[in-house]
mmCIF file of C-alpha atoms in Angstrom:
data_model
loop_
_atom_site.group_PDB
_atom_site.id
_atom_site.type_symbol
_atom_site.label_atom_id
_atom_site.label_comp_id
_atom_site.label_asym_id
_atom_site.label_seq_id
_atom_site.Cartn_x
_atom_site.Cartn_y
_atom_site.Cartn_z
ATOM 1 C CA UNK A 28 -4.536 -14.447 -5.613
ATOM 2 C CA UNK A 29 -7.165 -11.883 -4.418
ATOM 3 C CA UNK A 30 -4.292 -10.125 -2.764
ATOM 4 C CA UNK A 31 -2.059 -10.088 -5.939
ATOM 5 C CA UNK A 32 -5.153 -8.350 -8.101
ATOM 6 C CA UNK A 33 -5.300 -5.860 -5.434
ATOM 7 C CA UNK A 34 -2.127 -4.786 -5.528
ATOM 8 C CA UNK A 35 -2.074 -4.477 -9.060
ATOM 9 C CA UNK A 36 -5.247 -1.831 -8.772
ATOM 10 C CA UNK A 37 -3.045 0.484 -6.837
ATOM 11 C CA UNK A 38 -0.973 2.818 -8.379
ATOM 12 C CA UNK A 39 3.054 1.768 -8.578
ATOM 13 C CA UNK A 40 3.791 4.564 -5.732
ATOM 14 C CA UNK A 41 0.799 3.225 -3.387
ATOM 15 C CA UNK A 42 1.656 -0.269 -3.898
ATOM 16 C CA UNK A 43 5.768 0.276 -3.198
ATOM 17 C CA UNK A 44 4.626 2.249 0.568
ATOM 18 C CA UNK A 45 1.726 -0.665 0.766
ATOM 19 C CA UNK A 46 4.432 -3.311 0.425
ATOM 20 C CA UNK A 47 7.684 -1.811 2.429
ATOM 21 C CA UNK A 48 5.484 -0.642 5.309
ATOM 22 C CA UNK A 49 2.806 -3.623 5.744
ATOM 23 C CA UNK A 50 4.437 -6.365 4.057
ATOM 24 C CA UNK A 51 8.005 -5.582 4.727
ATOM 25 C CA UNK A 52 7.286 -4.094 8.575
ATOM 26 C CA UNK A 53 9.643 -0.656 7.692
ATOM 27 C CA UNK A 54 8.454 1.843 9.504
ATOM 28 C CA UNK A 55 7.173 5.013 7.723
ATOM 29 C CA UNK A 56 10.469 6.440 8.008
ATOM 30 C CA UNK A 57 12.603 3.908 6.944
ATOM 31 C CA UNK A 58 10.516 3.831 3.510
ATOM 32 C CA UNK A 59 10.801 7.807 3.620
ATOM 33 C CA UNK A 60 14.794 7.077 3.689
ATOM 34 C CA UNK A 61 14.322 4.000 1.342
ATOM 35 C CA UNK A 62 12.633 5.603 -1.503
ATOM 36 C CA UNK A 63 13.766 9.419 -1.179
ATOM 37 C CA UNK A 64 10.098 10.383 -0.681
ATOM 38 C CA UNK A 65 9.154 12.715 1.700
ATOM 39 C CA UNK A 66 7.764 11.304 4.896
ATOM 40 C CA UNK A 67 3.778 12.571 4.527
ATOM 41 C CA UNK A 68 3.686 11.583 1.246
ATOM 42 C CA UNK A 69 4.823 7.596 2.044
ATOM 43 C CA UNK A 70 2.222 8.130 5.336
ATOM 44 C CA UNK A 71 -0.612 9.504 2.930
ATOM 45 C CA UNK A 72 0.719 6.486 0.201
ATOM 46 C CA UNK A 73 -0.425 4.070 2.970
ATOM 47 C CA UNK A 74 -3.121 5.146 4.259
ATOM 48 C CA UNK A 75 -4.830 5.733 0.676
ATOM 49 C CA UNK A 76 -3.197 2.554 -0.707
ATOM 50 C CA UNK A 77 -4.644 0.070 2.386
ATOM 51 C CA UNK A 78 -8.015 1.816 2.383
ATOM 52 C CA UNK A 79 -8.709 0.953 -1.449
ATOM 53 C CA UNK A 80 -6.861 -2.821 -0.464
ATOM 54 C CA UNK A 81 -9.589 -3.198 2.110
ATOM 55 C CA UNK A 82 -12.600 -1.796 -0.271
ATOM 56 C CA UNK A 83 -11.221 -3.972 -2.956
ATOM 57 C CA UNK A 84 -11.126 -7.323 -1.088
ATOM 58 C CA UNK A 85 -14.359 -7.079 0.811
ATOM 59 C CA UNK A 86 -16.006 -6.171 -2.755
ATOM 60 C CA UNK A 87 -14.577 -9.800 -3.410
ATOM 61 C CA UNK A 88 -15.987 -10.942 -0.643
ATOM 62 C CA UNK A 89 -12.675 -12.306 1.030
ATOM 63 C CA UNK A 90 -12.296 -9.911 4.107
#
């Protein structure tokens, strides 16, 4: 559950990298060729969306 509101705190384009990179195990590239989106911008998506995943659920006290 702490997870799901996470996710929903991202925005839609952090949350789609977050989800085809971490959850889904594409590389960077294959999201880059998944979504149209240029490769930095799915790298920078990740790194962004993670980093406010991890502030988020150690705020909640779960990681």
């Amino acid at each position: 559950m702490d997870l799901n509101r996470a996710l929903e705190k991202l925005s839609e384009a952090q949350r789609v990298c977050v989800v085809l990179c971490v959850a889904s195990g594409l590389s960077h590239r294959e999201a880059a060729e998944a979504t149209g989106w240029p490769l930095g911008t799915i790298k920078s998506h990740v790194t962004r969306g993670v980093a406010a995943l991890r502030k988020h659920l150690e705020s909640s006290h779960v990681a």
